[in-house]
Coordinates of C-alpha atoms in Angstrom, one line a residue:
M1 CA 21.0 -44.4 -14.2
S2 CA 22.1 -41.3 -11.7
G3 CA 22.0 -37.8 -11.8
W4 CA 18.7 -36.8 -12.1
T5 CA 17.5 -33.9 -12.8
P6 CA 14.1 -32.2 -13.5
E7 CA 15.1 -32.9 -17.1
R8 CA 15.9 -35.4 -17.3
H9 CA 12.9 -37.8 -15.3
N10 CA 10.2 -34.6 -17.2
R11 CA 11.5 -36.4 -20.3
L12 CA 11.6 -39.9 -19.9
S13 CA 8.1 -39.9 -18.4
L14 CA 7.2 -38.9 -21.7
L15 CA 8.4 -41.2 -23.5
L16 CA 7.0 -44.1 -21.1
T17 CA 4.4 -42.5 -21.2
A18 CA 3.7 -42.4 -24.9
A19 CA 5.1 -46.9 -25.2
A20 CA 2.8 -47.0 -22.9
I21 CA -0.1 -46.0 -24.8
G22 CA 1.2 -48.1 -28.2
E23 CA 1.3 -50.9 -25.6
R24 CA -3.1 -49.7 -24.7
L25 CA -3.9 -48.8 -28.6
G26 CA -1.7 -52.3 -30.4
D27 CA -0.9 -52.0 -33.9
D28 CA -3.2 -48.3 -34.3
A29 CA -0.3 -47.0 -32.9
A30 CA 3.0 -49.4 -34.1
F31 CA 5.0 -46.1 -35.1
L32 CA 4.8 -45.4 -31.0
A33 CA 7.5 -48.8 -31.4
D34 CA 9.7 -45.5 -31.7
Y35 CA 9.5 -44.2 -28.3
T36 CA 9.9 -48.0 -26.8
E37 CA 12.9 -48.1 -28.5
E38 CA 14.1 -44.2 -26.6
V39 CA 13.3 -45.4 -23.3
R40 CA 15.7 -48.8 -23.5
R41 CA 18.0 -46.9 -25.7
L42 CA 18.2 -43.9 -22.9
T43 CA 17.7 -46.7 -19.6
G44 CA 18.5 -50.6 -20.6
W45 CA 15.2 -51.1 -18.3
A46 CA 14.0 -55.0 -19.7
G47 CA 9.5 -55.0 -19.2
D48 CA 6.7 -53.6 -20.5
A49 CA 5.6 -49.7 -19.8
A50 CA 3.9 -50.1 -16.0
A51 CA 7.7 -52.1 -14.5
R52 CA 9.3 -49.4 -16.6
R53 CA 7.4 -46.7 -14.4
A54 CA 8.1 -48.8 -11.7
R55 CA 11.9 -49.0 -11.7
L56 CA 11.4 -45.2 -12.2
D57 CA 9.6 -44.5 -9.7
H58 CA 12.1 -45.8 -7.3
E59 CA 15.0 -44.7 -8.1
T60 CA 14.0 -41.2 -8.1
A61 CA 11.1 -41.8 -5.3
H62 CA 13.0 -39.8 -2.4
L63 CA 13.2 -37.2 -5.2
R64 CA 10.2 -35.2 -4.2
D65 CA 11.1 -31.5 -5.8
L66 CA 11.0 -32.8 -9.0
P67 CA 7.8 -31.2 -10.7
L68 CA 5.7 -34.3 -11.6
R69 CA 6.4 -35.5 -8.0
R70 CA 5.4 -32.0 -6.3
L71 CA 2.2 -32.9 -9.0
T72 CA 1.7 -35.6 -7.4
A73 CA 1.9 -34.4 -3.9
A74 CA -0.6 -32.4 -5.2
G75 CA -3.7 -34.4 -5.8
G76 CA -3.2 -35.3 -9.3
G77 CA -2.7 -38.5 -8.1
P78 CA -0.5 -40.9 -10.9
G79 CA -4.1 -40.7 -13.1
A80 CA -3.7 -37.1 -13.4
I81 CA -0.7 -37.4 -14.5
D82 CA -1.0 -40.0 -17.4
L83 CA -3.4 -38.0 -18.8
L84 CA -1.0 -34.7 -18.4
L85 CA 1.5 -36.3 -20.2
T86 CA -0.8 -37.5 -23.3
V87 CA -1.9 -34.6 -23.9
A88 CA 1.6 -33.1 -24.4
L89 CA 3.4 -35.6 -26.1
A90 CA -0.3 -34.7 -28.6
G91 CA 1.0 -31.3 -28.1
E92 CA 4.3 -32.9 -29.7
D93 CA 2.9 -35.3 -32.0
P94 CA 0.8 -34.8 -34.3
R95 CA 0.8 -38.8 -35.3
I96 CA -0.6 -38.8 -31.2
A97 CA -3.0 -36.0 -31.8
A98 CA -4.2 -38.4 -34.8
L99 CA -5.6 -40.3 -32.2
L100 CA -6.9 -38.5 -29.6
G101 CA -9.4 -36.2 -31.6
D102 CA -9.5 -33.5 -33.9
G103 CA -7.5 -29.9 -34.9
G104 CA -4.4 -31.2 -32.5
F105 CA -6.3 -31.1 -29.3
A106 CA -6.6 -34.5 -27.4
E107 CA -10.2 -34.9 -27.0
T108 CA -11.3 -35.6 -23.1
G109 CA -13.7 -38.6 -23.9
A110 CA -10.9 -40.6 -26.2
L111 CA -8.7 -39.8 -22.8
V112 CA -10.9 -41.1 -20.9
A113 CA -11.5 -44.2 -22.4
L114 CA -7.2 -44.8 -23.3
W115 CA -6.9 -44.5 -19.1
R116 CA -9.9 -45.7 -17.7
F117 CA -8.4 -49.2 -17.3
R118 CA -5.4 -48.9 -14.3
D119 CA -4.2 -51.9 -12.6
G120 CA -6.3 -54.4 -13.7
E121 CA -9.3 -52.2 -13.1
D122 CA -12.2 -50.3 -15.6
D123 CA -13.0 -47.0 -13.2
P124 CA -13.9 -44.2 -15.6
L125 CA -15.3 -41.7 -12.5
A126 CA -11.7 -42.0 -11.9
A127 CA -10.6 -41.1 -15.1
R128 CA -12.6 -37.8 -15.4
Q129 CA -12.1 -37.2 -11.7
A130 CA -8.7 -36.9 -13.1
I131 CA -8.9 -34.7 -16.3
A132 CA -11.5 -32.1 -14.0
W133 CA -8.5 -31.2 -11.7
L134 CA -6.3 -30.7 -14.9
L135 CA -9.5 -28.2 -15.7
D136 CA -9.1 -26.2 -12.7
T137 CA -5.8 -26.0 -11.7
G138 CA -5.4 -24.8 -14.4
L139 CA -2.8 -27.1 -15.7
L140 CA -5.2 -28.1 -18.6
L141 CA -6.9 -25.9 -21.6
L142 CA -10.2 -26.0 -22.6
A143 CA -10.1 -25.3 -26.2
N144 CA -14.1 -25.4 -27.1
P145 CA -16.1 -25.3 -24.0
E146 CA -19.9 -25.2 -25.4
A147 CA -19.0 -28.3 -26.7
P148 CA -20.2 -31.8 -25.0
R149 CA -19.0 -32.9 -22.9
Q150 CA -17.6 -36.4 -24.3
A151 CA -15.9 -33.6 -27.4
H152 CA -14.1 -31.6 -24.9
A153 CA -10.5 -30.9 -26.4
V154 CA -8.0 -30.1 -24.4
S155 CA -4.3 -28.6 -24.8
L156 CA -1.2 -28.7 -22.6
N157 CA -1.2 -24.6 -20.5
D158 CA 2.1 -23.6 -22.9
A159 CA 3.7 -22.5 -19.9
V160 CA 4.1 -25.9 -18.3
F161 CA 4.7 -27.8 -20.8
D162 CA 8.3 -25.6 -21.4
V163 CA 8.8 -26.4 -17.4
L164 CA 8.2 -30.3 -18.9
T165 CA 10.4 -29.8 -22.1
G166 CA 12.7 -27.3 -20.0
V167 CA 12.5 -25.1 -22.6
E168 CA 13.1 -21.7 -21.1
R169 CA 11.1 -18.6 -23.5
R170 CA 10.6 -15.8 -21.8
R171 CA 6.4 -14.7 -20.9
D172 CA 4.8 -11.8 -20.2
A173 CA 2.9 -12.8 -17.4
F174 CA 5.8 -13.9 -15.6
A175 CA 10.0 -14.3 -15.4
V176 CA 11.8 -16.7 -14.1
T177 CA 15.1 -16.2 -11.5
A178 CA 17.4 -18.9 -10.9
T179 CA 18.4 -19.4 -8.0
E180 CA 22.2 -18.8 -9.0
D181 CA 21.7 -16.0 -9.8
L182 CA 19.6 -14.1 -6.9
P183 CA 20.8 -11.4 -4.8
R184 CA 22.5 -12.4 -1.2
T185 CA 21.0 -11.3 2.1
D186 CA 25.1 -10.4 2.9
D187 CA 24.9 -8.3 -0.4
L188 CA 21.9 -5.9 0.9
I189 CA 22.1 -2.1 2.0
A190 CA 19.1 -2.8 5.8
P191 CA 18.6 -0.5 9.0
P192 CA 19.8 -3.3 11.1
A193 CA 15.8 -4.0 12.9
L194 CA 15.6 -5.3 9.2
A195 CA 18.7 -6.7 8.6
A196 CA 18.0 -9.2 12.2
R197 CA 15.3 -10.4 11.2
L198 CA 17.0 -12.1 7.5
P199 CA 17.8 -15.3 8.7
S200 CA 14.3 -16.1 10.3
L201 CA 12.4 -14.7 7.1
A202 CA 14.5 -16.4 4.8
R203 CA 13.0 -20.2 7.0
L204 CA 9.8 -18.8 7.4
I205 CA 10.0 -19.5 3.4
A206 CA 11.2 -22.6 3.4
E207 CA 9.2 -24.1 6.5
A208 CA 6.3 -22.3 6.0
P209 CA 5.2 -22.2 2.7
E210 CA 1.8 -22.4 4.0
T211 CA 2.6 -18.3 5.0
M212 CA 2.8 -15.5 3.3
L213 CA 4.8 -12.6 3.3
C214 CA 4.0 -9.0 2.5
L215 CA 7.3 -6.2 2.1
R216 CA 5.2 -3.0 2.3
G217 CA 7.8 -0.3 1.4
P218 CA 7.2 3.0 -1.3
E219 CA 8.8 1.9 -5.1
R220 CA 11.6 1.3 -6.2
N221 CA 13.1 0.5 -2.7
G222 CA 14.8 -2.4 -3.1
R223 CA 11.8 -4.2 -2.1
H224 CA 11.6 -6.6 -4.9
H225 CA 15.5 -7.5 -4.6
L226 CA 14.9 -8.1 -0.7
A227 CA 12.2 -10.4 -1.9
K228 CA 15.0 -12.4 -4.2
A229 CA 17.4 -12.5 -1.5
L230 CA 15.0 -14.2 0.8
A231 CA 14.3 -17.3 -1.5
R232 CA 18.1 -17.8 -2.0
A233 CA 18.4 -18.0 1.6
A234 CA 16.2 -20.2 1.6
G235 CA 17.7 -22.5 -1.3
R236 CA 14.4 -21.6 -3.6
P237 CA 14.3 -19.7 -7.5
V238 CA 12.2 -16.8 -8.0
V239 CA 9.4 -16.9 -10.2
T240 CA 8.4 -12.8 -10.8
A241 CA 4.4 -12.3 -11.6
S242 CA 4.6 -9.3 -14.3
G243 CA 0.8 -8.7 -13.9
A244 CA -1.3 -6.7 -10.9
P245 CA -3.0 -9.1 -8.3
D246 CA -6.8 -9.0 -10.3
Q247 CA -5.4 -10.0 -13.3
T248 CA -5.8 -13.5 -12.3
A249 CA -4.9 -16.3 -15.9
A250 CA -2.0 -14.3 -15.6
L251 CA -1.0 -15.0 -12.3
R252 CA -2.3 -18.1 -12.1
Q253 CA 0.3 -19.3 -14.9
A254 CA 2.4 -17.9 -12.6
A255 CA 1.7 -19.6 -9.7
I256 CA 1.8 -22.3 -11.6
V257 CA 5.8 -22.7 -12.8
A258 CA 6.1 -21.8 -9.3
Y259 CA 4.9 -24.4 -7.8
L260 CA 6.7 -26.7 -11.0
R261 CA 9.8 -25.1 -10.4
G262 CA 9.3 -25.4 -6.2
A263 CA 10.5 -21.3 -6.3
V264 CA 9.1 -18.5 -5.0
L265 CA 6.3 -16.6 -6.2
V266 CA 6.8 -12.5 -5.5
V267 CA 3.4 -10.6 -6.4
N268 CA 3.0 -7.4 -7.1
A269 CA -0.1 -6.9 -4.3
T270 CA 0.1 -2.5 -4.2
A271 CA -3.2 -2.1 -3.7
P272 CA -4.9 1.5 -4.6
A273 CA -5.8 4.2 -1.8
G274 CA -9.1 2.6 -0.6
E275 CA -9.8 -0.7 -2.6
P276 CA -8.5 -3.9 -0.5
R277 CA -6.7 -6.2 -2.6
T278 CA -7.9 -9.9 -2.6
L279 CA -5.1 -12.2 -4.0
P280 CA -6.7 -15.3 -5.3
A281 CA -6.3 -18.2 -4.8
P282 CA -3.6 -20.5 -5.6
P283 CA -4.0 -22.6 -8.4
L284 CA -1.6 -26.2 -6.3
E285 CA -0.5 -25.5 -2.7
P286 CA 1.2 -25.0 -0.3
L287 CA 3.1 -22.1 -2.2
P288 CA 5.8 -19.4 -0.8
T289 CA 4.5 -16.3 -1.5
I290 CA 5.4 -12.7 -1.3
L291 CA 3.4 -9.7 -1.8
I292 CA 5.6 -6.4 -2.9
A293 CA 3.2 -3.8 -1.5
G294 CA 2.8 -0.2 -0.9
E295 CA 3.0 1.3 2.5
Q296 CA -1.2 2.7 1.8
G297 CA -3.4 -0.3 1.0
S298 CA -5.3 -3.6 2.8
I299 CA -5.0 -6.4 2.0
A300 CA -7.3 -10.5 1.9
A301 CA -4.7 -13.0 1.7
G302 CA -7.5 -15.5 1.2
G303 CA -7.9 -16.8 5.3
R304 CA -3.5 -18.0 5.1
P305 CA -0.9 -16.4 7.1
L306 CA 0.2 -13.3 6.7
V307 CA 3.4 -11.4 8.3
T308 CA 3.8 -7.7 6.7
I309 CA 7.3 -6.4 6.9
A310 CA 8.1 -2.9 6.7
V311 CA 10.9 -2.0 4.3
P312 CA 11.0 1.7 5.1
M313 CA 12.8 4.3 2.8
P314 CA 16.9 4.7 3.6
G315 CA 18.3 6.6 6.2
E316 CA 21.2 8.8 6.2
S317 CA 23.7 6.1 7.4
E318 CA 21.9 4.0 4.4
R319 CA 22.3 6.3 1.6
H320 CA 25.7 7.2 1.8
T321 CA 26.6 2.9 1.7
L322 CA 24.1 3.6 -1.3
W323 CA 25.9 6.2 -3.1
R324 CA 29.4 5.1 -2.5
R325 CA 28.5 1.3 -4.3
A326 CA 26.3 3.8 -7.1
A327 CA 30.6 6.4 -7.2
P328 CA 33.3 4.1 -5.3
A329 CA 35.2 6.6 -6.2
K330 CA 34.0 9.8 -5.7
D331 CA 35.3 11.4 -1.9
E332 CA 33.3 11.1 0.8
A333 CA 33.3 14.0 1.1
T334 CA 30.4 14.4 -1.3
L335 CA 29.3 11.5 -1.0
A336 CA 28.5 12.2 3.0
Q337 CA 26.7 15.9 1.7
L338 CA 24.4 13.0 -1.2
A339 CA 23.2 11.4 1.5
A340 CA 22.4 14.4 4.2
T341 CA 20.8 16.0 1.2
F342 CA 18.1 13.7 -0.9
R343 CA 16.4 11.5 1.4
V344 CA 14.6 9.4 -0.9
T345 CA 15.1 5.8 -2.6
S346 CA 17.1 2.9 -3.5
G347 CA 15.9 2.9 -6.5
A348 CA 16.0 6.5 -7.1
I349 CA 19.7 6.9 -6.5
V350 CA 21.1 3.8 -8.3
D351 CA 18.6 5.9 -10.8
A352 CA 19.8 8.9 -10.3
A353 CA 23.9 8.2 -9.6
A354 CA 24.0 6.4 -13.1
A355 CA 22.0 9.1 -15.2
A356 CA 24.3 11.7 -13.3
L357 CA 27.1 9.9 -14.2
A358 CA 26.5 9.0 -17.7
A359 CA 25.0 13.3 -18.3
E360 CA 28.6 14.8 -16.1
G361 CA 30.8 11.9 -15.0
Y362 CA 30.8 12.7 -12.0
L363 CA 28.4 13.7 -8.8
T364 CA 28.0 16.7 -6.8
P365 CA 24.2 18.0 -5.2
E366 CA 24.1 20.0 -8.2
T367 CA 24.1 17.0 -10.9
V368 CA 22.1 14.7 -8.5
R369 CA 18.9 17.0 -8.9
Q370 CA 18.8 17.2 -12.0
A371 CA 19.3 13.7 -12.5
L372 CA 16.3 13.0 -10.3
R373 CA 14.2 16.1 -11.8
D374 CA 14.8 13.9 -14.9
L375 CA 13.6 10.4 -14.0
Q376 CA 10.0 10.6 -15.1
D377 CA 7.2 9.1 -12.2
G378 CA 4.2 9.5 -13.8
R379 CA 2.2 9.8 -10.4
L380 CA 3.3 13.3 -9.9
E381 CA 3.4 13.6 -14.2
G382 CA 0.4 13.0 -14.4
V383 CA -1.4 15.2 -11.8
A384 CA 0.7 17.8 -10.9
H385 CA 3.7 20.3 -12.4
R386 CA 6.9 21.2 -11.8
I387 CA 7.6 25.3 -10.6
D388 CA 11.2 27.1 -12.1
I389 CA 12.4 28.0 -8.5
E390 CA 15.6 29.2 -10.0
S391 CA 14.9 31.7 -12.7
E392 CA 15.2 34.6 -10.5
E393 CA 16.3 35.7 -6.9
E394 CA 12.6 36.4 -6.2
F395 CA 11.9 39.5 -3.1
L396 CA 9.4 37.8 -0.3
A397 CA 8.6 41.0 2.5
L398 CA 6.3 39.0 4.8
E399 CA 5.6 40.5 8.7
P400 CA 8.0 39.5 11.1
S401 CA 6.3 36.8 13.1
A402 CA 5.9 35.5 9.2
H403 CA 9.0 35.2 8.3
A404 CA 9.7 33.8 12.0
E405 CA 7.7 30.8 11.5
M406 CA 9.2 30.3 7.4
E407 CA 12.3 29.7 9.1
L408 CA 12.1 27.7 11.3
F409 CA 10.0 25.8 9.1
A410 CA 12.9 25.3 6.4
L411 CA 15.3 24.9 10.3
R412 CA 12.6 21.7 10.0
C413 CA 12.9 20.5 6.8
R414 CA 17.4 20.1 7.2
H415 CA 16.6 18.3 10.5
R416 CA 13.8 16.5 10.0
E417 CA 15.0 12.9 10.0
Q418 CA 17.1 14.4 13.4
L419 CA 13.7 14.7 15.1
A420 CA 11.7 11.5 13.7
D421 CA 14.3 9.4 15.4
H422 CA 13.1 11.2 18.8
A423 CA 9.6 11.4 18.1
G424 CA 9.4 7.8 18.0
P425 CA 7.9 5.4 15.7
G426 CA 4.8 6.0 14.0
P427 CA 3.0 7.3 10.4
G428 CA 4.5 10.3 8.5
R429 CA 6.8 10.8 11.6
H430 CA 9.5 11.4 9.2
G431 CA 6.8 14.4 6.9
L432 CA 6.1 17.9 7.9
R433 CA 3.1 20.0 6.8
A434 CA 2.9 23.5 6.7
L435 CA -0.7 25.9 5.9
F436 CA 0.2 29.4 4.1
S437 CA -3.3 31.1 5.2
G438 CA -4.1 34.5 3.2
P439 CA -6.2 37.0 0.7
S440 CA -5.0 37.0 -2.6
G441 CA -2.0 37.6 -4.1
A442 CA -0.3 37.7 -0.2
G443 CA 2.6 35.6 -1.4
K444 CA 2.1 32.1 -0.5
T445 CA 3.1 31.0 -3.5
L446 CA 6.4 32.7 -3.6
A447 CA 6.2 31.9 0.0
A448 CA 6.6 28.3 -1.6
R449 CA 9.1 29.1 -3.8
C450 CA 11.4 30.7 -1.4
L451 CA 11.3 27.6 0.7
A452 CA 11.7 25.1 -1.8
R453 CA 14.9 26.7 -3.2
T454 CA 16.4 27.4 -0.1
L455 CA 16.2 23.4 0.5
A456 CA 17.5 22.5 -2.6
K457 CA 14.5 20.4 -3.6
D458 CA 11.9 20.4 -6.8
L459 CA 8.6 22.6 -6.1
W460 CA 6.0 20.0 -7.5
R461 CA 2.2 22.0 -7.9
I462 CA -0.9 19.8 -7.8
D463 CA -2.8 20.8 -10.5
L464 CA -6.4 20.3 -8.7
A465 CA -8.9 20.2 -12.4
A466 CA -6.2 16.9 -12.6
A467 CA -6.4 15.8 -9.6
V468 CA -10.5 15.8 -9.6
S469 CA -12.4 13.6 -10.4
K470 CA -16.1 13.5 -10.8
Y471 CA -15.6 9.2 -10.1
I472 CA -16.5 8.2 -6.3
G473 CA -13.7 7.2 -5.5
E474 CA -11.1 8.2 -8.4
T475 CA -9.5 11.3 -6.3
E476 CA -8.6 9.7 -3.3
K477 CA -7.0 7.1 -5.8
T478 CA -5.4 9.8 -7.4
L479 CA -4.0 12.2 -4.7
D480 CA -2.9 8.5 -2.9
R481 CA -0.4 8.3 -6.0
A482 CA 1.1 11.7 -6.2
F483 CA 2.0 11.4 -2.1
A484 CA 3.6 8.7 -2.7
A485 CA 5.9 10.2 -6.2
A486 CA 7.1 13.2 -4.3
E487 CA 7.5 10.9 -1.0
A488 CA 10.3 8.4 -3.1
R489 CA 11.6 11.7 -5.2
D490 CA 12.3 14.4 -1.9
V491 CA 10.0 17.0 -3.6
V492 CA 8.3 19.8 -2.1
L493 CA 4.3 19.4 -3.0
L494 CA 2.8 22.2 -2.9
L495 CA -1.4 21.9 -2.5
D496 CA -2.7 25.7 -4.0
E497 CA -5.8 26.8 -3.1
G498 CA -6.5 23.7 -0.3
D499 CA -9.5 24.4 0.7
A500 CA -11.7 22.7 -2.6
L501 CA -10.6 19.4 -1.1
M502 CA -10.3 20.9 2.8
A503 CA -13.4 22.3 3.9
R504 CA -15.2 21.6 6.7
R505 CA -17.1 18.4 7.3
T506 CA -20.5 18.4 7.2
D507 CA -23.8 17.1 8.3
I508 CA -25.0 14.0 6.0
G509 CA -28.2 15.3 3.5
N510 CA -27.5 12.7 0.4
A511 CA -25.0 10.6 -0.4
N512 CA -23.0 13.6 -2.1
D513 CA -22.4 14.8 0.8
R514 CA -21.2 11.1 2.9
Y515 CA -18.9 10.5 -0.4
A516 CA -17.9 14.6 -0.5
N517 CA -17.3 13.1 3.6
L518 CA -15.5 10.8 2.9
E519 CA -12.6 12.5 0.2
T520 CA -12.2 14.4 3.6
N521 CA -11.1 11.3 5.6
F522 CA -9.5 9.6 3.6
L523 CA -6.9 13.1 2.5
L524 CA -6.9 13.4 6.4
Q525 CA -5.1 10.3 7.1
R526 CA -2.9 10.6 4.0
I527 CA -1.4 13.6 4.7
E528 CA -0.7 12.1 8.6
S529 CA 0.8 9.7 6.8
F530 CA 2.8 11.8 4.5
S531 CA 6.6 11.3 5.1
G532 CA 7.6 14.6 3.1
I533 CA 7.2 17.9 2.8
L534 CA 3.8 19.8 2.4
I535 CA 2.6 22.6 2.1
V536 CA -1.2 23.6 1.4
T537 CA -1.8 27.4 1.1
S538 CA -5.7 28.7 0.9
N539 CA -6.9 32.1 0.7
A540 CA -9.4 31.7 3.6
G541 CA -8.2 29.6 6.4
D542 CA -11.6 29.8 8.1
R543 CA -13.1 27.1 5.5
I544 CA -10.9 24.9 6.2
D545 CA -11.3 22.0 8.5
G546 CA -10.0 22.1 11.6
A547 CA -9.0 18.7 12.0
F548 CA -6.3 19.8 9.4
Q549 CA -5.5 22.6 11.3
R550 CA -4.2 20.6 14.0
R551 CA -2.1 18.2 11.7
M552 CA -0.3 21.9 10.5
D553 CA 3.2 21.1 12.0
V554 CA 3.5 25.6 10.8
V555 CA 0.4 27.8 10.2
V556 CA 1.8 30.5 8.4
P557 CA -0.9 33.8 8.3
F558 CA 0.1 36.1 5.6
Q559 CA -1.6 39.6 5.8
P560 CA -2.0 42.8 2.9
P561 CA 1.5 44.2 3.4
D562 CA 2.1 47.5 5.3
E563 CA 3.3 51.0 3.3
L564 CA 6.9 49.0 4.2
R565 CA 6.4 46.3 2.6
R566 CA 4.7 47.2 -0.3
Y567 CA 6.9 50.7 -1.0
Q568 CA 9.7 47.6 -0.6
I569 CA 7.6 45.3 -3.2
L570 CA 6.8 48.2 -5.3
L571 CA 10.7 49.1 -5.9
H572 CA 12.2 46.2 -6.0
H573 CA 10.1 45.1 -9.1
L574 CA 10.7 48.2 -10.8
G575 CA 14.3 47.7 -11.5
E576 CA 16.5 50.2 -13.3
H577 CA 13.5 53.1 -13.6
R578 CA 14.0 57.4 -13.4
T579 CA 10.7 57.5 -11.1
S580 CA 10.9 60.2 -8.1
D581 CA 10.5 58.0 -4.7
D582 CA 8.1 61.1 -3.5
L583 CA 5.7 58.9 -6.2
I584 CA 6.3 55.9 -4.8
Q585 CA 6.2 56.1 -1.6
E586 CA 2.2 58.2 -2.5
I587 CA 1.6 54.6 -3.5
A588 CA 2.3 52.7 -1.2
V589 CA 0.9 55.1 1.6
R590 CA -2.7 54.9 -0.5
C591 CA -2.4 52.3 -2.8
T592 CA -3.4 49.7 -0.6
L593 CA -2.5 47.0 -3.3
S594 CA -1.1 42.9 -2.2
G595 CA 2.2 42.2 -3.5
G596 CA 0.3 40.2 -6.6
Q597 CA -1.2 43.6 -7.6
L598 CA 1.7 45.9 -7.1
R599 CA 4.3 43.1 -9.3
N600 CA 1.7 43.8 -12.3
V601 CA 2.1 47.6 -11.8
A602 CA 5.4 47.4 -11.9
L603 CA 5.5 44.6 -14.8
H604 CA 3.0 47.1 -17.2
A605 CA 4.3 50.2 -16.7
R606 CA 7.9 48.8 -18.1
L607 CA 6.0 47.4 -21.1
L608 CA 5.4 51.4 -21.6
A609 CA 8.7 52.3 -21.4
L610 CA 9.3 49.5 -23.7
E611 CA 7.0 51.7 -26.2
A612 CA 8.2 54.7 -24.9
G613 CA 11.8 54.2 -25.8
G614 CA 12.6 54.6 -22.6
V615 CA 13.1 53.3 -18.6
I616 CA 10.1 54.1 -15.5
G617 CA 9.2 57.3 -15.2
D618 CA 6.2 59.0 -13.4
R619 CA 3.9 59.3 -15.9
E620 CA 4.4 54.6 -16.5
L621 CA 4.0 54.3 -13.3
R622 CA 0.6 56.2 -12.6
S623 CA -1.2 55.5 -15.7
A624 CA 0.1 51.6 -14.2
I625 CA -1.6 52.3 -11.1
E626 CA -4.7 53.7 -12.5
R627 CA -4.9 51.0 -14.7
E628 CA -4.8 48.4 -11.7
Y629 CA -7.9 50.4 -10.4
R630 CA -10.3 50.5 -13.7
K631 CA -9.4 46.6 -13.8
Q632 CA -10.8 46.2 -10.4
Q633 CA -13.6 49.0 -10.9
S634 CA -12.1 50.9 -8.1
Y635 CA -11.8 54.4 -7.8
C636 CA -7.6 55.1 -8.2
P637 CA -7.5 57.0 -4.9
L638 CA -3.5 58.8 -5.5
K639 CA -4.0 62.6 -6.2
P640 CA -4.9 63.5 -9.7
L641 CA -2.5 65.3 -11.6
L642 CA -3.8 69.3 -12.4
A643 CA -3.6 68.0 -16.6
A644 CA -6.2 65.2 -15.3
V645 CA -8.0 67.4 -13.3
H646 CA -8.6 69.9 -16.1

């Protein structure tokens, strides 16, 4: 018999086990003669079940990748294999199950009695040890742990049964991908430094299965694709564990299937901020394992060697290739513009290109920007909201020095990748951080909107009420997820009222001080490693910890507007009006209001004009100014009219 496949070997092993049971039980299991006849028909081999088993072992001795051969090498031995196959038969044939227990399960006492005799010796301890090994590894499952030991009912792990019978069933715990269906390393779009390491990484998987490989990088950035390509280069299929590493049962089942199939196990090992991820030891070793992890968080590999590979976001040349592959019909100039404009992950490029082509039929910076905006990411949407920056062309009046700093920051944002190349390696080298400090209403949030519009990027504001948690460590996890999502989507992230999170660290007087300082330390590190564009605003810059200010690339001080800027702001917000210029100048000189307050004045004046059926005049504007001062419980400095004096 030639052409051994796992399915043929497993089937014949099951048949031979049934034949051996029939020989041991004699007339009590006469129906098992059907299995013996099936063995004779398939092989033509003569002799009893033991002789035929010896013939099978001889013909397949060189095929070490067969699942049952793997289990034998893992420490189960022939006795454990016989017990495993017996339980499998009991799960498939109710007549065999009736011989070994009740309710369709095989009882351990009956299994020990059946297989205690081996090679002419009575060794019940060996049979019990084999059952214990099968239970410890998860190959067998215990149905009634509360029952006496001899009455323990066991069943075969469903995933193991599928492997033994050749059944391909979709499961929630894992997904299996055949070697021929995996991507090739030649098709990967990777930075040159990473591409040069691919052959050695594939050899590591093939030749050193005890070494785990960890691929670190942003989400949706090709880490799973790279893992599958490396597995194919090593000549192995892939089993992808669907659950998180802390879901021990799901990971255990995936590991068993990966071991039986000779596959590479791919595990999501992403750890929340400040929480180390500990991986449970696989039940059967050695097992080639590739971990998928984020850029942050520690991983405990359980004593196994761990090789970490960074999978960075694609550079401009890689993005150009990705856009070309996603939309091969577009002209090179458009593709080059998209590559230069959007610094996003490879997965975001694929998704955005598909969405833009489906919605509009073509790719432009605007259709791609809308497609990226439509992509859902709960890490960001749950704690932040997008600020509309396209509703109107807003007016921003700044002092010359602040205006120069704003232009400098926009320039650095446009050329941040080129600057990063000269800055050298390091965390956050692609990131830019700005602090806008000044009193309320001075235009800090407005400046952030104008900057985002200038850069043609979306602006997302962190909602502190949603981000800050009373539970220790939850604030850090939430902010870490939001920062990671902002990096992947290439948006401008606004941390408004940042002094609420960045207050100066204090001496530790109690547990609250300690945890507050830990939160501040985390935010310091995360801001330093942030590779996106971050704007922090504060009404009280002196309350912010000095370490935060040192990490800022640009600090823009916002001052209350002077007379000229108040005049310009008020004119802009009034729009069409019939107000005398003398009154506007008087307001600009006498009323030391902020830009936000002047906007409120213009809105209230327009409301009064709408009610009167006309446009804004002196009466409406004066009334709005007086109302604004009444809100502050302050005296209005405008010269009163004679009628008002009367």
